[in-house]
């Protein structure tokens, strides 16, 4: 019985720590390094569009969830990979010609 309680406690602790690291509604991720400016991912905007984390974080779209583990290029997006899967002008805004919807340059540049 004591081993079961310990195991359940461990599982709950691991699950809680995973949720604490998630980027959900009200949080923003910054992806730096693009010459077009920092790319911002807004969890609230995607939640308001009716999406859940698993809509994108799955083996077909983003199999790896840790920031920086996937190298994303604009050519990938234009080919319908990653964010381009939905941001095709039909399901969500078209990536092409909407650079500033994702890329944000610091003021004064």
XYZ file of C-alpha atoms in Angstrom:
109
model
C 0.000 0.000 0.000
C 2.823 2.393 0.888
C 4.541 1.666 -2.457
C 1.301 2.430 -4.342
C 0.910 5.776 -2.580
C 4.536 6.639 -3.337
C 4.110 5.676 -7.008
C 0.903 7.703 -7.352
C 2.558 10.705 -5.682
C 5.495 10.464 -8.081
C 3.199 10.264 -11.114
C 1.169 13.271 -9.959
C 4.343 15.285 -9.342
C 5.655 14.529 -12.841
C 2.292 15.382 -14.402
C 2.060 18.671 -12.496
C 5.580 19.710 -13.505
C 4.722 19.061 -17.167
C 1.699 21.316 -16.972
C 3.741 24.038 -15.306
C 6.120 24.053 -18.295
C 3.382 24.180 -20.926
C 2.774 27.357 -22.936
C -0.934 27.747 -22.672
C -3.368 30.623 -22.820
C -1.978 33.878 -21.487
C 1.621 32.955 -22.278
C 3.869 33.891 -25.177
C 6.938 32.128 -26.544
C 9.701 34.066 -28.274
C 11.793 32.497 -31.030
C 14.832 34.667 -31.696
C 17.418 34.529 -34.438
C 15.365 35.395 -37.515
C 16.627 38.368 -39.562
C 12.964 39.358 -39.907
C 12.642 39.782 -36.131
C 11.594 37.710 -33.161
C 8.725 35.302 -33.814
C 6.076 35.400 -31.115
C 3.742 32.498 -30.397
C 0.626 33.572 -28.496
C -1.098 30.748 -26.612
C -4.238 32.851 -26.030
C -4.781 33.576 -29.733
C -4.622 29.877 -30.531
C -6.918 28.942 -27.636
C -9.420 31.588 -28.786
C -9.323 29.954 -32.234
C -10.561 26.756 -30.581
C -7.244 24.886 -30.552
C -5.728 22.709 -27.872
C -2.038 21.913 -27.437
C -2.477 18.468 -28.985
C -3.835 19.987 -32.216
C -0.257 20.987 -33.051
C 1.905 18.984 -30.673
C 1.480 15.575 -32.223
C 3.574 13.303 -34.478
C 2.180 14.886 -37.670
C 2.765 18.596 -36.962
C 5.255 19.178 -34.120
C 6.510 15.826 -32.854
C 8.974 17.548 -30.517
C 7.566 19.996 -27.996
C 10.670 21.607 -26.499
C 11.403 25.084 -27.866
C 14.354 25.068 -30.243
C 14.304 21.354 -31.077
C 12.783 21.930 -34.516
C 14.470 24.140 -37.135
C 11.648 25.900 -38.983
C 12.244 27.678 -42.281
C 9.885 29.808 -44.301
C 10.169 27.271 -47.140
C 8.863 24.606 -44.742
C 5.941 26.826 -43.803
C 5.127 27.638 -47.445
C 5.184 23.875 -48.147
C 2.496 23.340 -45.501
C 4.710 22.014 -42.733
C 4.523 23.039 -39.069
C 2.503 26.271 -38.678
C 1.935 26.303 -42.449
C -0.362 23.311 -42.052
C -3.123 25.626 -40.807
C -1.820 29.052 -41.828
C -2.659 28.478 -45.472
C -5.220 31.247 -46.039
C -8.109 28.821 -45.649
C -8.059 27.554 -42.072
C -6.049 30.493 -40.688
C -4.361 33.600 -42.082
C -1.920 33.008 -44.946
C 1.717 33.199 -43.881
C 2.899 34.734 -47.133
C 2.562 38.543 -47.147
C 1.663 38.574 -43.433
C 5.197 38.673 -42.003
C 4.434 41.062 -39.147
C 1.693 38.799 -37.776
C 4.498 36.554 -36.459
C 7.794 38.459 -36.831
C 8.355 41.471 -34.581
C 11.368 43.717 -34.927
C 12.512 45.797 -31.958
C 11.389 49.438 -32.016
C 13.670 51.712 -33.990
C 14.954 49.123 -36.479
